[in-house]
Amino acid sequence: KELAKYSARVRESCPQPRRTARGADRAIKIGHVVDLASFFSRYIRSRNMYYIESNIVRPLTARGNISFAELVGACRAQWFVSHYWGMPLCE
């Protein structure tokens, strides 16, 4: 149910996700990460990206077989931040 609500919310800002080649043009803004974390905060708590990807991101993107960046509206990267998925998303 929450996945459907979030999906509808994303469709308001990005009604027609478009395929984007891997690379610098398939980035997301920090606001998308913050929005996802805020919306699903009661489920995420102190969980890591392995939990988030398999229980939230993958179900959101599976139907269209697209990336999360494509779902929310990919943009060109200005900065690249690498992170370890094993750390809690929010602390």
PDB file of N, CA, C and O in Angstrom, residues 28-87:
ATOM      1  N   ILE A  28      20.630  11.015  -9.675  1.00  0.00           N
ATOM      2  CA  ILE A  28      19.482  11.576  -8.969  1.00  0.00           C
ATOM      3  C   ILE A  28      19.966  12.702  -8.062  1.00  0.00           C
ATOM      4  O   ILE A  28      21.132  12.764  -7.703  1.00  0.00           O
ATOM      5  N   LYS A  29      19.051  13.573  -7.729  1.00  0.00           N
ATOM      6  CA  LYS A  29      19.363  14.672  -6.825  1.00  0.00           C
ATOM      7  C   LYS A  29      19.192  14.196  -5.394  1.00  0.00           C
ATOM      8  O   LYS A  29      18.410  13.276  -5.114  1.00  0.00           O
ATOM      9  N   ILE A  30      19.910  14.814  -4.485  1.00  0.00           N
ATOM     10  CA  ILE A  30      19.840  14.431  -3.078  1.00  0.00           C
ATOM     11  C   ILE A  30      18.403  14.525  -2.560  1.00  0.00           C
ATOM     12  O   ILE A  30      18.002  13.751  -1.707  1.00  0.00           O
ATOM     13  N   GLY A  31      17.632  15.428  -3.115  1.00  0.00           N
ATOM     14  CA  GLY A  31      16.233  15.564  -2.705  1.00  0.00           C
ATOM     15  C   GLY A  31      15.432  14.287  -2.912  1.00  0.00           C
ATOM     16  O   GLY A  31      14.533  13.983  -2.126  1.00  0.00           O
ATOM     17  N   HIS A  32      15.770  13.526  -3.950  1.00  0.00           N
ATOM     18  CA  HIS A  32      15.076  12.255  -4.191  1.00  0.00           C
ATOM     19  C   HIS A  32      15.410  11.242  -3.100  1.00  0.00           C
ATOM     20  O   HIS A  32      14.550  10.475  -2.666  1.00  0.00           O
ATOM     21  N   VAL A  33      16.649  11.240  -2.655  1.00  0.00           N
ATOM     22  CA  VAL A  33      17.059  10.333  -1.581  1.00  0.00           C
ATOM     23  C   VAL A  33      16.375  10.733  -0.272  1.00  0.00           C
ATOM     24  O   VAL A  33      15.846   9.884   0.444  1.00  0.00           O
ATOM     25  N   VAL A  34      16.384  12.027   0.004  1.00  0.00           N
ATOM     26  CA  VAL A  34      15.756  12.534   1.227  1.00  0.00           C
ATOM     27  C   VAL A  34      14.261  12.239   1.215  1.00  0.00           C
ATOM     28  O   VAL A  34      13.691  11.811   2.223  1.00  0.00           O
ATOM     29  N   ASP A  35      13.618  12.446   0.078  1.00  0.00           N
ATOM     30  CA  ASP A  35      12.180  12.181  -0.038  1.00  0.00           C
ATOM     31  C   ASP A  35      11.869  10.706   0.194  1.00  0.00           C
ATOM     32  O   ASP A  35      10.935  10.366   0.926  1.00  0.00           O
ATOM     33  N   LEU A  36      12.645   9.820  -0.417  1.00  0.00           N
ATOM     34  CA  LEU A  36      12.452   8.382  -0.230  1.00  0.00           C
ATOM     35  C   LEU A  36      12.641   8.007   1.243  1.00  0.00           C
ATOM     36  O   LEU A  36      11.809   7.314   1.825  1.00  0.00           O
ATOM     37  N   ALA A  37      13.711   8.498   1.848  1.00  0.00           N
ATOM     38  CA  ALA A  37      14.005   8.189   3.253  1.00  0.00           C
ATOM     39  C   ALA A  37      12.916   8.729   4.171  1.00  0.00           C
ATOM     40  O   ALA A  37      12.512   8.052   5.124  1.00  0.00           O
ATOM     41  N   SER A  38      12.433   9.901   3.875  1.00  0.00           N
ATOM     42  CA  SER A  38      11.382  10.504   4.700  1.00  0.00           C
ATOM     43  C   SER A  38      10.067   9.735   4.558  1.00  0.00           C
ATOM     44  O   SER A  38       9.402   9.422   5.552  1.00  0.00           O
ATOM     45  N   PHE A  39       9.680   9.435   3.335  1.00  0.00           N
ATOM     46  CA  PHE A  39       8.414   8.750   3.086  1.00  0.00           C
ATOM     47  C   PHE A  39       8.370   7.371   3.743  1.00  0.00           C
ATOM     48  O   PHE A  39       7.359   6.975   4.316  1.00  0.00           O
ATOM     49  N   PHE A  40       9.468   6.642   3.662  1.00  0.00           N
ATOM     50  CA  PHE A  40       9.514   5.282   4.189  1.00  0.00           C
ATOM     51  C   PHE A  40      10.238   5.181   5.537  1.00  0.00           C
ATOM     52  O   PHE A  40      10.637   4.087   5.938  1.00  0.00           O
ATOM     53  N   SER A  41      10.378   6.281   6.233  1.00  0.00           N
ATOM     54  CA  SER A  41      11.173   6.310   7.474  1.00  0.00           C
ATOM     55  C   SER A  41      10.708   5.302   8.520  1.00  0.00           C
ATOM     56  O   SER A  41      11.527   4.710   9.213  1.00  0.00           O
ATOM     57  N   ARG A  42       9.420   5.066   8.624  1.00  0.00           N
ATOM     58  CA  ARG A  42       8.966   4.109   9.652  1.00  0.00           C
ATOM     59  C   ARG A  42       9.349   2.671   9.320  1.00  0.00           C
ATOM     60  O   ARG A  42       9.362   1.811  10.191  1.00  0.00           O
ATOM     61  N   TYR A  43       9.662   2.403   8.070  1.00  0.00           N
ATOM     62  CA  TYR A  43      10.116   1.061   7.685  1.00  0.00           C
ATOM     63  C   TYR A  43      11.643   0.986   7.680  1.00  0.00           C
ATOM     64  O   TYR A  43      12.219  -0.037   8.020  1.00  0.00           O
ATOM     65  N   ILE A  44      12.280   2.067   7.253  1.00  0.00           N
ATOM     66  CA  ILE A  44      13.734   2.074   7.125  1.00  0.00           C
ATOM     67  C   ILE A  44      14.414   2.076   8.487  1.00  0.00           C
ATOM     68  O   ILE A  44      15.359   1.333   8.713  1.00  0.00           O
ATOM     69  N   ARG A  45      13.955   2.927   9.386  1.00  0.00           N
ATOM     70  CA  ARG A  45      14.568   3.096  10.710  1.00  0.00           C
ATOM     71  C   ARG A  45      16.088   3.129  10.576  1.00  0.00           C
ATOM     72  O   ARG A  45      16.616   4.045   9.973  1.00  0.00           O
ATOM     73  N   SER A  46      16.795   2.170  11.123  1.00  0.00           N
ATOM     74  CA  SER A  46      18.261   2.174  11.041  1.00  0.00           C
ATOM     75  C   SER A  46      18.765   1.108  10.062  1.00  0.00           C
ATOM     76  O   SER A  46      19.891   0.646  10.165  1.00  0.00           O
ATOM     77  N   ARG A  47      17.928   0.750   9.111  1.00  0.00           N
ATOM     78  CA  ARG A  47      18.321  -0.272   8.137  1.00  0.00           C
ATOM     79  C   ARG A  47      19.227   0.329   7.064  1.00  0.00           C
ATOM     80  O   ARG A  47      19.287   1.527   6.863  1.00  0.00           O
ATOM     81  N   ASN A  48      19.882  -0.569   6.331  1.00  0.00           N
ATOM     82  CA  ASN A  48      20.837  -0.141   5.314  1.00  0.00           C
ATOM     83  C   ASN A  48      20.258  -0.227   3.907  1.00  0.00           C
ATOM     84  O   ASN A  48      19.100  -0.609   3.716  1.00  0.00           O
ATOM     85  N   MET A  49      21.076   0.099   2.915  1.00  0.00           N
ATOM     86  CA  MET A  49      20.625   0.110   1.529  1.00  0.00           C
ATOM     87  C   MET A  49      20.312  -1.280   0.988  1.00  0.00           C
ATOM     88  O   MET A  49      19.532  -1.405   0.052  1.00  0.00           O
ATOM     89  N   TYR A  50      20.885  -2.313   1.561  1.00  0.00           N
ATOM     90  CA  TYR A  50      20.520  -3.669   1.120  1.00  0.00           C
ATOM     91  C   TYR A  50      19.037  -3.918   1.397  1.00  0.00           C
ATOM     92  O   TYR A  50      18.328  -4.476   0.560  1.00  0.00           O
ATOM     93  N   TYR A  51      18.564  -3.483   2.547  1.00  0.00           N
ATOM     94  CA  TYR A  51      17.142  -3.604   2.891  1.00  0.00           C
ATOM     95  C   TYR A  51      16.307  -2.697   1.980  1.00  0.00           C
ATOM     96  O   TYR A  51      15.291  -3.130   1.423  1.00  0.00           O
ATOM     97  N   ILE A  52      16.729  -1.458   1.840  1.00  0.00           N
ATOM     98  CA  ILE A  52      15.963  -0.472   1.066  1.00  0.00           C
ATOM     99  C   ILE A  52      15.854  -0.892  -0.394  1.00  0.00           C
ATOM    100  O   ILE A  52      14.776  -0.829  -0.987  1.00  0.00           O
ATOM    101  N   GLU A  53      16.951  -1.345  -0.966  1.00  0.00           N
ATOM    102  CA  GLU A  53      16.931  -1.748  -2.380  1.00  0.00           C
ATOM    103  C   GLU A  53      16.000  -2.929  -2.604  1.00  0.00           C
ATOM    104  O   GLU A  53      15.190  -2.916  -3.516  1.00  0.00           O
ATOM    105  N   SER A  54      16.103  -3.950  -1.766  1.00  0.00           N
ATOM    106  CA  SER A  54      15.303  -5.158  -2.010  1.00  0.00           C
ATOM    107  C   SER A  54      13.838  -5.018  -1.599  1.00  0.00           C
ATOM    108  O   SER A  54      12.976  -5.645  -2.202  1.00  0.00           O
ATOM    109  N   ASN A  55      13.541  -4.187  -0.626  1.00  0.00           N
ATOM    110  CA  ASN A  55      12.170  -4.085  -0.120  1.00  0.00           C
ATOM    111  C   ASN A  55      11.409  -2.849  -0.573  1.00  0.00           C
ATOM    112  O   ASN A  55      10.181  -2.817  -0.470  1.00  0.00           O
ATOM    113  N   ILE A  56      12.116  -1.855  -1.059  1.00  0.00           N
ATOM    114  CA  ILE A  56      11.448  -0.619  -1.487  1.00  0.00           C
ATOM    115  C   ILE A  56      11.779  -0.286  -2.946  1.00  0.00           C
ATOM    116  O   ILE A  56      10.884  -0.205  -3.788  1.00  0.00           O
ATOM    117  N   VAL A  57      13.054  -0.114  -3.253  1.00  0.00           N
ATOM    118  CA  VAL A  57      13.446   0.328  -4.594  1.00  0.00           C
ATOM    119  C   VAL A  57      13.114  -0.718  -5.659  1.00  0.00           C
ATOM    120  O   VAL A  57      12.503  -0.394  -6.680  1.00  0.00           O
ATOM    121  N   ARG A  58      13.485  -1.947  -5.423  1.00  0.00           N
ATOM    122  CA  ARG A  58      13.234  -2.982  -6.442  1.00  0.00           C
ATOM    123  C   ARG A  58      11.743  -3.157  -6.736  1.00  0.00           C
ATOM    124  O   ARG A  58      11.351  -3.182  -7.906  1.00  0.00           O
ATOM    125  N   PRO A  59      10.877  -3.244  -5.715  1.00  0.00           N
ATOM    126  CA  PRO A  59       9.448  -3.329  -6.022  1.00  0.00           C
ATOM    127  C   PRO A  59       8.911  -2.093  -6.762  1.00  0.00           C
ATOM    128  O   PRO A  59       8.023  -2.214  -7.607  1.00  0.00           O
ATOM    129  N   LEU A  60       9.446  -0.912  -6.459  1.00  0.00           N
ATOM    130  CA  LEU A  60       9.002   0.302  -7.141  1.00  0.00           C
ATOM    131  C   LEU A  60       9.389   0.302  -8.617  1.00  0.00           C
ATOM    132  O   LEU A  60       8.652   0.826  -9.455  1.00  0.00           O
ATOM    133  N   THR A  61      10.518  -0.267  -8.947  1.00  0.00           N
ATOM    134  CA  THR A  61      11.052  -0.182 -10.306  1.00  0.00           C
ATOM    135  C   THR A  61      10.818  -1.439 -11.147  1.00  0.00           C
ATOM    136  O   THR A  61      11.008  -1.410 -12.361  1.00  0.00           O
ATOM    137  N   ALA A  62      10.397  -2.520 -10.511  1.00  0.00           N
ATOM    138  CA  ALA A  62      10.278  -3.807 -11.210  1.00  0.00           C
ATOM    139  C   ALA A  62       9.263  -3.783 -12.352  1.00  0.00           C
ATOM    140  O   ALA A  62       9.533  -4.322 -13.427  1.00  0.00           O
ATOM    141  N   ARG A  63       8.135  -3.175 -12.117  1.00  0.00           N
ATOM    142  CA  ARG A  63       7.070  -3.201 -13.137  1.00  0.00           C
ATOM    143  C   ARG A  63       7.534  -2.588 -14.462  1.00  0.00           C
ATOM    144  O   ARG A  63       7.268  -3.113 -15.531  1.00  0.00           O
ATOM    145  N   GLY A  64       8.222  -1.469 -14.371  1.00  0.00           N
ATOM    146  CA  GLY A  64       8.706  -0.823 -15.592  1.00  0.00           C
ATOM    147  C   GLY A  64      10.089  -1.259 -16.005  1.00  0.00           C
ATOM    148  O   GLY A  64      10.606  -0.813 -17.022  1.00  0.00           O
ATOM    149  N   ASN A  65      10.704  -2.139 -15.190  1.00  0.00           N
ATOM    150  CA  ASN A  65      12.064  -2.594 -15.452  1.00  0.00           C
ATOM    151  C   ASN A  65      12.998  -1.406 -15.698  1.00  0.00           C
ATOM    152  O   ASN A  65      13.722  -1.351 -16.700  1.00  0.00           O
ATOM    153  N   ILE A  66      12.935  -0.439 -14.776  1.00  0.00           N
ATOM    154  CA  ILE A  66      13.740   0.768 -14.882  1.00  0.00           C
ATOM    155  C   ILE A  66      14.529   0.987 -13.596  1.00  0.00           C
ATOM    156  O   ILE A  66      14.257   0.351 -12.581  1.00  0.00           O
ATOM    157  N   SER A  67      15.470   1.892 -13.645  1.00  0.00           N
ATOM    158  CA  SER A  67      16.250   2.225 -12.455  1.00  0.00           C
ATOM    159  C   SER A  67      15.478   3.233 -11.608  1.00  0.00           C
ATOM    160  O   SER A  67      14.525   3.863 -12.081  1.00  0.00           O
ATOM    161  N   PHE A  68      15.906   3.395 -10.366  1.00  0.00           N
ATOM    162  CA  PHE A  68      15.268   4.394  -9.507  1.00  0.00           C
ATOM    163  C   PHE A  68      15.460   5.788 -10.093  1.00  0.00           C
ATOM    164  O   PHE A  68      14.543   6.610 -10.070  1.00  0.00           O
ATOM    165  N   ALA A  69      16.626   6.049 -10.651  1.00  0.00           N
ATOM    166  CA  ALA A  69      16.879   7.353 -11.278  1.00  0.00           C
ATOM    167  C   ALA A  69      15.894   7.610 -12.408  1.00  0.00           C
ATOM    168  O   ALA A  69      15.358   8.711 -12.542  1.00  0.00           O
ATOM    169  N   GLU A  70      15.640   6.600 -13.221  1.00  0.00           N
ATOM    170  CA  GLU A  70      14.682   6.753 -14.322  1.00  0.00           C
ATOM    171  C   GLU A  70      13.269   6.948 -13.787  1.00  0.00           C
ATOM    172  O   GLU A  70      12.488   7.717 -14.346  1.00  0.00           O
ATOM    173  N   LEU A  71      12.950   6.298 -12.702  1.00  0.00           N
ATOM    174  CA  LEU A  71      11.619   6.414 -12.099  1.00  0.00           C
ATOM    175  C   LEU A  71      11.350   7.834 -11.616  1.00  0.00           C
ATOM    176  O   LEU A  71      10.283   8.384 -11.846  1.00  0.00           O
ATOM    177  N   VAL A  72      12.317   8.428 -10.931  1.00  0.00           N
ATOM    178  CA  VAL A  72      12.100   9.753 -10.335  1.00  0.00           C
ATOM    179  C   VAL A  72      12.511  10.901 -11.254  1.00  0.00           C
ATOM    180  O   VAL A  72      12.228  12.053 -10.956  1.00  0.00           O
ATOM    181  N   GLY A  73      13.169  10.594 -12.348  1.00  0.00           N
ATOM    182  CA  GLY A  73      13.607  11.630 -13.282  1.00  0.00           C
ATOM    183  C   GLY A  73      15.108  11.811 -13.233  1.00  0.00           C
ATOM    184  O   GLY A  73      15.620  12.586 -12.428  1.00  0.00           O
ATOM    185  N   ALA A  74      15.791  11.083 -14.064  1.00  0.00           N
ATOM    186  CA  ALA A  74      17.258  11.132 -14.082  1.00  0.00           C
ATOM    187  C   ALA A  74      17.753  12.507 -14.511  1.00  0.00           C
ATOM    188  O   ALA A  74      17.092  13.216 -15.259  1.00  0.00           O
ATOM    189  N   CYS A  75      18.913  12.868 -14.008  1.00  0.00           N
ATOM    190  CA  CYS A  75      19.548  14.130 -14.382  1.00  0.00           C
ATOM    191  C   CYS A  75      21.043  13.890 -14.542  1.00  0.00           C
ATOM    192  O   CYS A  75      21.538  12.814 -14.229  1.00  0.00           O
ATOM    193  N   ARG A  76      21.739  14.873 -15.035  1.00  0.00           N
ATOM    194  CA  ARG A  76      23.186  14.750 -15.230  1.00  0.00           C
ATOM    195  C   ARG A  76      23.906  14.976 -13.911  1.00  0.00           C
ATOM    196  O   ARG A  76      23.613  15.915 -13.188  1.00  0.00           O
ATOM    197  N   ALA A  77      24.841  14.111 -13.604  1.00  0.00           N
ATOM    198  CA  ALA A  77      25.598  14.204 -12.352  1.00  0.00           C
ATOM    199  C   ALA A  77      26.578  15.363 -12.398  1.00  0.00           C
ATOM    200  O   ALA A  77      27.261  15.572 -13.393  1.00  0.00           O
ATOM    201  N   GLN A  78      26.616  16.099 -11.308  1.00  0.00           N
ATOM    202  CA  GLN A  78      27.644  17.124 -11.140  1.00  0.00           C
ATOM    203  C   GLN A  78      28.702  16.615 -10.178  1.00  0.00           C
ATOM    204  O   GLN A  78      29.861  16.986 -10.268  1.00  0.00           O
ATOM    205  N   TRP A  79      28.277  15.789  -9.230  1.00  0.00           N
ATOM    206  CA  TRP A  79      29.160  15.171  -8.247  1.00  0.00           C
ATOM    207  C   TRP A  79      28.791  13.701  -8.163  1.00  0.00           C
ATOM    208  O   TRP A  79      27.634  13.340  -8.286  1.00  0.00           O
ATOM    209  N   PHE A  80      29.771  12.875  -7.926  1.00  0.00           N
ATOM    210  CA  PHE A  80      29.517  11.449  -7.710  1.00  0.00           C
ATOM    211  C   PHE A  80      29.921  11.122  -6.279  1.00  0.00           C
ATOM    212  O   PHE A  80      31.026  11.419  -5.853  1.00  0.00           O
ATOM    213  N   VAL A  81      28.995  10.532  -5.555  1.00  0.00           N
ATOM    214  CA  VAL A  81      29.273  10.137  -4.174  1.00  0.00           C
ATOM    215  C   VAL A  81      29.137   8.624  -4.086  1.00  0.00           C
ATOM    216  O   VAL A  81      28.088   8.066  -4.389  1.00  0.00           O
ATOM    217  N   SER A  82      30.198   7.974  -3.710  1.00  0.00           N
ATOM    218  CA  SER A  82      30.185   6.531  -3.517  1.00  0.00           C
ATOM    219  C   SER A  82      29.904   6.245  -2.051  1.00  0.00           C
ATOM    220  O   SER A  82      30.308   7.008  -1.176  1.00  0.00           O
ATOM    221  N   HIS A  83      29.184   5.183  -1.800  1.00  0.00           N
ATOM    222  CA  HIS A  83      28.851   4.863  -0.412  1.00  0.00           C
ATOM    223  C   HIS A  83      28.787   3.351  -0.229  1.00  0.00           C
ATOM    224  O   HIS A  83      28.561   2.599  -1.163  1.00  0.00           O
ATOM    225  N   TYR A  84      28.978   2.948   1.003  1.00  0.00           N
ATOM    226  CA  TYR A  84      28.889   1.540   1.370  1.00  0.00           C
ATOM    227  C   TYR A  84      27.444   1.243   1.752  1.00  0.00           C
ATOM    228  O   TYR A  84      26.870   1.912   2.602  1.00  0.00           O
ATOM    229  N   TRP A  85      26.838   0.270   1.126  1.00  0.00           N
ATOM    230  CA  TRP A  85      25.438  -0.051   1.365  1.00  0.00           C
ATOM    231  C   TRP A  85      25.173  -0.651   2.742  1.00  0.00           C
ATOM    232  O   TRP A  85      24.049  -0.712   3.182  1.00  0.00           O
ATOM    233  N   GLY A  86      26.192  -1.119   3.418  1.00  0.00           N
ATOM    234  CA  GLY A  86      26.010  -1.783   4.693  1.00  0.00           C
ATOM    235  C   GLY A  86      25.784  -0.849   5.876  1.00  0.00           C
ATOM    236  O   GLY A  86      25.383  -1.293   6.943  1.00  0.00           O
ATOM    237  N   MET A  87      26.000   0.433   5.693  1.00  0.00           N
ATOM    238  CA  MET A  87      25.772   1.395   6.773  1.00  0.00           C
ATOM    239  C   MET A  87      24.300   1.812   6.805  1.00  0.00           C
ATOM    240  O   MET A  87      23.654   1.863   5.757  1.00  0.00           O
TER     241      MET A  87
END
